[in-house]
Amino acid sequence: MQKVDVPPGPVLSARAHFSQNLGTPTLILDLRGKKPLERLEVAVFEPPSRGAPLLVTTVGACQVPMKDGRYFEGVLMVKPAPPKERMELICKLMASLATYPVQYGVSLGAGAIIHSEAEIRKTLGMDVLMALPPVVFAPGFATFRRPDQRAVERLGVVPLHKSEADYADKHGPKKLMDRLTELKVDIMALDRPAADFNAAPPKPAAA
């Protein structure tokens, strides 16, 4: 009898939650064997409209708890949609994110800085990733439940240049995000230049 390939329960829960909120992914990269996870996938969802970001998410990080006992799945939004070769690099970067807490014995929460400079620069054109509060696209999207009813957070991550990470370290992640918004920096844009914190905020358009 042929063995049926059934993913672990937490992976099925993560899949179902994304399907309910985002529909069918256009790409799923199967990375089974990415220890310490029994099964890991990275799913890609195409932009719903022109100018909207591409969404890339881990599916399976929630099999293993972080140091503080919490569970998570990572979400990255980028634009424009990259070519195939770069998309595969982004998926592999997200797979590394999935195993990062267990590999380094840490917990990720809003404001946490994830260091892997060579890999992040090669993939996203920046230096670090910063975790954001749980991503909300629709009511109930920010969290879901594993089969054992333990909560899983959908943590967003955003790529930053080193100077921006240093700003967050000095002033706090909220001040950084407020300042980037003030400077009209598109944090989802691949290969964007570093923010100039000495620049004056853009003037509002004339009425």
mmCIF file with all atom_site columns, N, CA, C and O in Angstrom, residues 172-206:
data_model
loop_
_atom_site.group_PDB
_atom_site.id
_atom_site.type_symbol
_atom_site.label_atom_id
_atom_site.label_alt_id
_atom_site.label_comp_id
_atom_site.label_asym_id
_atom_site.label_entity_id
_atom_site.label_seq_id
_atom_site.pdbx_PDB_ins_code
_atom_site.Cartn_x
_atom_site.Cartn_y
_atom_site.Cartn_z
_atom_site.occupancy
_atom_site.B_iso_or_equiv
_atom_site.pdbx_formal_charge
_atom_site.auth_seq_id
_atom_site.auth_comp_id
_atom_site.auth_asym_id
_atom_site.auth_atom_id
_atom_site.pdbx_PDB_model_num
ATOM 1   N N  . GLY A 1 172 ? 13.631 53.271 19.158 1.00 0.00 ? 172 GLY A N  1
ATOM 2   C CA . GLY A 1 172 ? 12.514 52.340 19.261 1.00 0.00 ? 172 GLY A CA 1
ATOM 3   C C  . GLY A 1 172 ? 11.894 52.070 17.895 1.00 0.00 ? 172 GLY A C  1
ATOM 4   O O  . GLY A 1 172 ? 11.914 52.946 17.011 1.00 0.00 ? 172 GLY A O  1
ATOM 5   N N  . PRO A 1 173 ? 11.350 50.865 17.692 1.00 0.00 ? 173 PRO A N  1
ATOM 6   C CA . PRO A 1 173 ? 10.791 50.507 16.382 1.00 0.00 ? 173 PRO A CA 1
ATOM 7   C C  . PRO A 1 173 ? 9.603  51.372 15.962 1.00 0.00 ? 173 PRO A C  1
ATOM 8   O O  . PRO A 1 173 ? 9.448  51.665 14.781 1.00 0.00 ? 173 PRO A O  1
ATOM 9   N N  . LYS A 1 174 ? 8.779  51.798 16.911 1.00 0.00 ? 174 LYS A N  1
ATOM 10  C CA . LYS A 1 174 ? 7.622  52.625 16.533 1.00 0.00 ? 174 LYS A CA 1
ATOM 11  C C  . LYS A 1 174 ? 8.075  53.977 15.989 1.00 0.00 ? 174 LYS A C  1
ATOM 12  O O  . LYS A 1 174 ? 7.543  54.470 14.992 1.00 0.00 ? 174 LYS A O  1
ATOM 13  N N  . LYS A 1 175 ? 9.073  54.580 16.647 1.00 0.00 ? 175 LYS A N  1
ATOM 14  C CA . LYS A 1 175 ? 9.605  55.865 16.160 1.00 0.00 ? 175 LYS A CA 1
ATOM 15  C C  . LYS A 1 175 ? 10.186 55.700 14.762 1.00 0.00 ? 175 LYS A C  1
ATOM 16  O O  . LYS A 1 175 ? 10.054 56.585 13.906 1.00 0.00 ? 175 LYS A O  1
ATOM 17  N N  . LEU A 1 176 ? 10.863 54.559 14.523 1.00 0.00 ? 176 LEU A N  1
ATOM 18  C CA . LEU A 1 176 ? 11.417 54.308 13.193 1.00 0.00 ? 176 LEU A CA 1
ATOM 19  C C  . LEU A 1 176 ? 10.298 54.249 12.158 1.00 0.00 ? 176 LEU A C  1
ATOM 20  O O  . LEU A 1 176 ? 10.380 54.914 11.116 1.00 0.00 ? 176 LEU A O  1
ATOM 21  N N  . MET A 1 177 ? 9.267  53.457 12.421 1.00 0.00 ? 177 MET A N  1
ATOM 22  C CA . MET A 1 177 ? 8.192  53.316 11.450 1.00 0.00 ? 177 MET A CA 1
ATOM 23  C C  . MET A 1 177 ? 7.467  54.643 11.231 1.00 0.00 ? 177 MET A C  1
ATOM 24  O O  . MET A 1 177 ? 7.100  54.977 10.101 1.00 0.00 ? 177 MET A O  1
ATOM 25  N N  . ASP A 1 178 ? 7.298  55.420 12.291 1.00 0.00 ? 178 ASP A N  1
ATOM 26  C CA . ASP A 1 178 ? 6.669  56.745 12.150 1.00 0.00 ? 178 ASP A CA 1
ATOM 27  C C  . ASP A 1 178 ? 7.530  57.652 11.274 1.00 0.00 ? 178 ASP A C  1
ATOM 28  O O  . ASP A 1 178 ? 7.014  58.378 10.418 1.00 0.00 ? 178 ASP A O  1
ATOM 29  N N  . ARG A 1 179 ? 8.850  57.593 11.475 1.00 0.00 ? 179 ARG A N  1
ATOM 30  C CA . ARG A 1 179 ? 9.764  58.440 10.708 1.00 0.00 ? 179 ARG A CA 1
ATOM 31  C C  . ARG A 1 179 ? 9.802  58.012 9.238  1.00 0.00 ? 179 ARG A C  1
ATOM 32  O O  . ARG A 1 179 ? 9.808  58.865 8.333  1.00 0.00 ? 179 ARG A O  1
ATOM 33  N N  . LEU A 1 180 ? 9.805  56.706 8.974  1.00 0.00 ? 180 LEU A N  1
ATOM 34  C CA . LEU A 1 180 ? 9.791  56.228 7.591  1.00 0.00 ? 180 LEU A CA 1
ATOM 35  C C  . LEU A 1 180 ? 8.498  56.629 6.895  1.00 0.00 ? 180 LEU A C  1
ATOM 36  O O  . LEU A 1 180 ? 8.499  56.987 5.712  1.00 0.00 ? 180 LEU A O  1
ATOM 37  N N  . THR A 1 181 ? 7.390  56.583 7.627  1.00 0.00 ? 181 THR A N  1
ATOM 38  C CA . THR A 1 181 ? 6.109  57.021 7.062  1.00 0.00 ? 181 THR A CA 1
ATOM 39  C C  . THR A 1 181 ? 6.151  58.509 6.759  1.00 0.00 ? 181 THR A C  1
ATOM 40  O O  . THR A 1 181 ? 5.699  58.955 5.695  1.00 0.00 ? 181 THR A O  1
ATOM 41  N N  . GLU A 1 182 ? 6.717  59.281 7.681  1.00 0.00 ? 182 GLU A N  1
ATOM 42  C CA . GLU A 1 182 ? 6.836  60.731 7.507  1.00 0.00 ? 182 GLU A CA 1
ATOM 43  C C  . GLU A 1 182 ? 7.664  61.063 6.269  1.00 0.00 ? 182 GLU A C  1
ATOM 44  O O  . GLU A 1 182 ? 7.362  62.012 5.525  1.00 0.00 ? 182 GLU A O  1
ATOM 45  N N  . LEU A 1 183 ? 8.720  60.268 6.043  1.00 0.00 ? 183 LEU A N  1
ATOM 46  C CA . LEU A 1 183 ? 9.596  60.494 4.886  1.00 0.00 ? 183 LEU A CA 1
ATOM 47  C C  . LEU A 1 183 ? 9.070  59.843 3.611  1.00 0.00 ? 183 LEU A C  1
ATOM 48  O O  . LEU A 1 183 ? 9.718  59.902 2.566  1.00 0.00 ? 183 LEU A O  1
ATOM 49  N N  . LYS A 1 184 ? 7.889  59.215 3.725  1.00 0.00 ? 184 LYS A N  1
ATOM 50  C CA . LYS A 1 184 ? 7.246  58.535 2.584  1.00 0.00 ? 184 LYS A CA 1
ATOM 51  C C  . LYS A 1 184 ? 8.140  57.445 1.982  1.00 0.00 ? 184 LYS A C  1
ATOM 52  O O  . LYS A 1 184 ? 8.266  57.300 0.757  1.00 0.00 ? 184 LYS A O  1
ATOM 53  N N  . VAL A 1 185 ? 8.776  56.669 2.850  1.00 0.00 ? 185 VAL A N  1
ATOM 54  C CA . VAL A 1 185 ? 9.602  55.544 2.423  1.00 0.00 ? 185 VAL A CA 1
ATOM 55  C C  . VAL A 1 185 ? 8.694  54.329 2.234  1.00 0.00 ? 185 VAL A C  1
ATOM 56  O O  . VAL A 1 185 ? 7.943  53.969 3.137  1.00 0.00 ? 185 VAL A O  1
ATOM 57  N N  . ASP A 1 186 ? 8.760  53.722 1.075  1.00 0.00 ? 186 ASP A N  1
ATOM 58  C CA . ASP A 1 186 ? 7.977  52.510 0.807  1.00 0.00 ? 186 ASP A CA 1
ATOM 59  C C  . ASP A 1 186 ? 8.771  51.315 1.322  1.00 0.00 ? 186 ASP A C  1
ATOM 60  O O  . ASP A 1 186 ? 9.692  50.834 0.668  1.00 0.00 ? 186 ASP A O  1
ATOM 61  N N  . ILE A 1 187 ? 8.425  50.836 2.511  1.00 0.00 ? 187 ILE A N  1
ATOM 62  C CA . ILE A 1 187 ? 9.215  49.781 3.153  1.00 0.00 ? 187 ILE A CA 1
ATOM 63  C C  . ILE A 1 187 ? 9.072  48.433 2.452  1.00 0.00 ? 187 ILE A C  1
ATOM 64  O O  . ILE A 1 187 ? 9.813  47.498 2.765  1.00 0.00 ? 187 ILE A O  1
ATOM 65  N N  . MET A 1 188 ? 8.134  48.319 1.508  1.00 0.00 ? 188 MET A N  1
ATOM 66  C CA . MET A 1 188 ? 7.968  47.048 0.793  1.00 0.00 ? 188 MET A CA 1
ATOM 67  C C  . MET A 1 188 ? 8.774  46.996 -0.498 1.00 0.00 ? 188 MET A C  1
ATOM 68  O O  . MET A 1 188 ? 8.851  45.954 -1.142 1.00 0.00 ? 188 MET A O  1
ATOM 69  N N  . ALA A 1 189 ? 9.375  48.114 -0.892 1.00 0.00 ? 189 ALA A N  1
ATOM 70  C CA . ALA A 1 189 ? 10.091 48.186 -2.166 1.00 0.00 ? 189 ALA A CA 1
ATOM 71  C C  . ALA A 1 189 ? 11.442 47.491 -2.090 1.00 0.00 ? 189 ALA A C  1
ATOM 72  O O  . ALA A 1 189 ? 12.252 47.775 -1.195 1.00 0.00 ? 189 ALA A O  1
ATOM 73  N N  . LEU A 1 190 ? 11.681 46.573 -3.010 1.00 0.00 ? 190 LEU A N  1
ATOM 74  C CA . LEU A 1 190 ? 12.972 45.894 -3.087 1.00 0.00 ? 190 LEU A CA 1
ATOM 75  C C  . LEU A 1 190 ? 14.048 46.874 -3.552 1.00 0.00 ? 190 LEU A C  1
ATOM 76  O O  . LEU A 1 190 ? 13.798 47.741 -4.399 1.00 0.00 ? 190 LEU A O  1
ATOM 77  N N  . ASP A 1 191 ? 15.250 46.735 -3.002 1.00 0.00 ? 191 ASP A N  1
ATOM 78  C CA . ASP A 1 191 ? 16.421 47.518 -3.419 1.00 0.00 ? 191 ASP A CA 1
ATOM 79  C C  . ASP A 1 191 ? 16.248 49.020 -3.230 1.00 0.00 ? 191 ASP A C  1
ATOM 80  O O  . ASP A 1 191 ? 16.910 49.813 -3.892 1.00 0.00 ? 191 ASP A O  1
ATOM 81  N N  . ARG A 1 192 ? 15.374 49.417 -2.324 1.00 0.00 ? 192 ARG A N  1
ATOM 82  C CA . ARG A 1 192 ? 15.204 50.861 -2.083 1.00 0.00 ? 192 ARG A CA 1
ATOM 83  C C  . ARG A 1 192 ? 16.448 51.431 -1.405 1.00 0.00 ? 192 ARG A C  1
ATOM 84  O O  . ARG A 1 192 ? 17.187 50.726 -0.706 1.00 0.00 ? 192 ARG A O  1
ATOM 85  N N  . PRO A 1 193 ? 16.715 52.733 -1.581 1.00 0.00 ? 193 PRO A N  1
ATOM 86  C CA . PRO A 1 193 ? 17.857 53.335 -0.886 1.00 0.00 ? 193 PRO A CA 1
ATOM 87  C C  . PRO A 1 193 ? 17.558 53.496 0.602  1.00 0.00 ? 193 PRO A C  1
ATOM 88  O O  . PRO A 1 193 ? 16.393 53.464 1.029  1.00 0.00 ? 193 PRO A O  1
ATOM 89  N N  . ALA A 1 194 ? 18.593 53.666 1.388  1.00 0.00 ? 194 ALA A N  1
ATOM 90  C CA . ALA A 1 194 ? 18.415 53.882 2.822  1.00 0.00 ? 194 ALA A CA 1
ATOM 91  C C  . ALA A 1 194 ? 17.727 55.217 3.069  1.00 0.00 ? 194 ALA A C  1
ATOM 92  O O  . ALA A 1 194 ? 17.927 56.188 2.325  1.00 0.00 ? 194 ALA A O  1
ATOM 93  N N  . ALA A 1 195 ? 16.911 55.278 4.109  1.00 0.00 ? 195 ALA A N  1
ATOM 94  C CA . ALA A 1 195 ? 16.225 56.521 4.454  1.00 0.00 ? 195 ALA A CA 1
ATOM 95  C C  . ALA A 1 195 ? 17.237 57.570 4.896  1.00 0.00 ? 195 ALA A C  1
ATOM 96  O O  . ALA A 1 195 ? 18.218 57.261 5.581  1.00 0.00 ? 195 ALA A O  1
ATOM 97  N N  . ASP A 1 196 ? 16.984 58.810 4.494  1.00 0.00 ? 196 ASP A N  1
ATOM 98  C CA . ASP A 1 196 ? 17.836 59.929 4.905  1.00 0.00 ? 196 ASP A CA 1
ATOM 99  C C  . ASP A 1 196 ? 17.147 60.614 6.077  1.00 0.00 ? 196 ASP A C  1
ATOM 100 O O  . ASP A 1 196 ? 16.213 61.402 5.898  1.00 0.00 ? 196 ASP A O  1
ATOM 101 N N  . PHE A 1 197 ? 17.610 60.322 7.282  1.00 0.00 ? 197 PHE A N  1
ATOM 102 C CA . PHE A 1 197 ? 16.938 60.847 8.471  1.00 0.00 ? 197 PHE A CA 1
ATOM 103 C C  . PHE A 1 197 ? 17.204 62.332 8.680  1.00 0.00 ? 197 PHE A C  1
ATOM 104 O O  . PHE A 1 197 ? 16.579 62.958 9.535  1.00 0.00 ? 197 PHE A O  1
ATOM 105 N N  . ASN A 1 198 ? 18.124 62.885 7.906  1.00 0.00 ? 198 ASN A N  1
ATOM 106 C CA . ASN A 1 198 ? 18.379 64.329 7.997  1.00 0.00 ? 198 ASN A CA 1
ATOM 107 C C  . ASN A 1 198 ? 17.512 65.132 7.048  1.00 0.00 ? 198 ASN A C  1
ATOM 108 O O  . ASN A 1 198 ? 17.499 66.359 7.100  1.00 0.00 ? 198 ASN A O  1
ATOM 109 N N  . ALA A 1 199 ? 16.791 64.434 6.191  1.00 0.00 ? 199 ALA A N  1
ATOM 110 C CA . ALA A 1 199 ? 15.956 65.116 5.214  1.00 0.00 ? 199 ALA A CA 1
ATOM 111 C C  . ALA A 1 199 ? 14.682 65.648 5.872  1.00 0.00 ? 199 ALA A C  1
ATOM 112 O O  . ALA A 1 199 ? 14.166 65.061 6.821  1.00 0.00 ? 199 ALA A O  1
ATOM 113 N N  . ALA A 1 200 ? 14.187 66.745 5.334  1.00 0.00 ? 200 ALA A N  1
ATOM 114 C CA . ALA A 1 200 ? 12.919 67.272 5.803  1.00 0.00 ? 200 ALA A CA 1
ATOM 115 C C  . ALA A 1 200 ? 11.789 66.436 5.220  1.00 0.00 ? 200 ALA A C  1
ATOM 116 O O  . ALA A 1 200 ? 11.898 65.937 4.091  1.00 0.00 ? 200 ALA A O  1
ATOM 117 N N  . PRO A 1 201 ? 10.693 66.256 5.945  1.00 0.00 ? 201 PRO A N  1
ATOM 118 C CA . PRO A 1 201 ? 9.569  65.500 5.406  1.00 0.00 ? 201 PRO A CA 1
ATOM 119 C C  . PRO A 1 201 ? 9.040  66.164 4.130  1.00 0.00 ? 201 PRO A C  1
ATOM 120 O O  . PRO A 1 201 ? 9.070  67.390 3.997  1.00 0.00 ? 201 PRO A O  1
ATOM 121 N N  . PRO A 1 202 ? 8.600  65.382 3.143  1.00 0.00 ? 202 PRO A N  1
ATOM 122 C CA . PRO A 1 202 ? 8.048  65.959 1.916  1.00 0.00 ? 202 PRO A CA 1
ATOM 123 C C  . PRO A 1 202 ? 6.876  66.880 2.224  1.00 0.00 ? 202 PRO A C  1
ATOM 124 O O  . PRO A 1 202 ? 6.085  66.608 3.121  1.00 0.00 ? 202 PRO A O  1
ATOM 125 N N  . LYS A 1 203 ? 6.786  67.969 1.484  1.00 0.00 ? 203 LYS A N  1
ATOM 126 C CA . LYS A 1 203 ? 5.673  68.894 1.685  1.00 0.00 ? 203 LYS A CA 1
ATOM 127 C C  . LYS A 1 203 ? 4.407  68.309 1.085  1.00 0.00 ? 203 LYS A C  1
ATOM 128 O O  . LYS A 1 203 ? 4.454  67.634 0.053  1.00 0.00 ? 203 LYS A O  1
ATOM 129 N N  . PRO A 1 204 ? 3.251  68.520 1.727  1.00 0.00 ? 204 PRO A N  1
ATOM 130 C CA . PRO A 1 204 ? 2.000  68.009 1.157  1.00 0.00 ? 204 PRO A CA 1
ATOM 131 C C  . PRO A 1 204 ? 1.704  68.667 -0.183 1.00 0.00 ? 204 PRO A C  1
ATOM 132 O O  . PRO A 1 204 ? 2.089  69.810 -0.443 1.00 0.00 ? 204 PRO A O  1
ATOM 133 N N  . ALA A 1 205 ? 1.052  67.913 -1.059 1.00 0.00 ? 205 ALA A N  1
ATOM 134 C CA . ALA A 1 205 ? 0.703  68.444 -2.381 1.00 0.00 ? 205 ALA A CA 1
ATOM 135 C C  . ALA A 1 205 ? -0.247 69.611 -2.238 1.00 0.00 ? 205 ALA A C  1
ATOM 136 O O  . ALA A 1 205 ? -1.110 69.638 -1.342 1.00 0.00 ? 205 ALA A O  1
ATOM 137 N N  . ALA A 1 206 ? -0.087 70.569 -3.130 1.00 0.00 ? 206 ALA A N  1
ATOM 138 C CA . ALA A 1 206 ? -0.976 71.744 -3.111 1.00 0.00 ? 206 ALA A CA 1
ATOM 139 C C  . ALA A 1 206 ? -2.396 71.340 -3.427 1.00 0.00 ? 206 ALA A C  1
ATOM 140 O O  . ALA A 1 206 ? -2.639 70.457 -4.249 1.00 0.00 ? 206 ALA A O  1
#
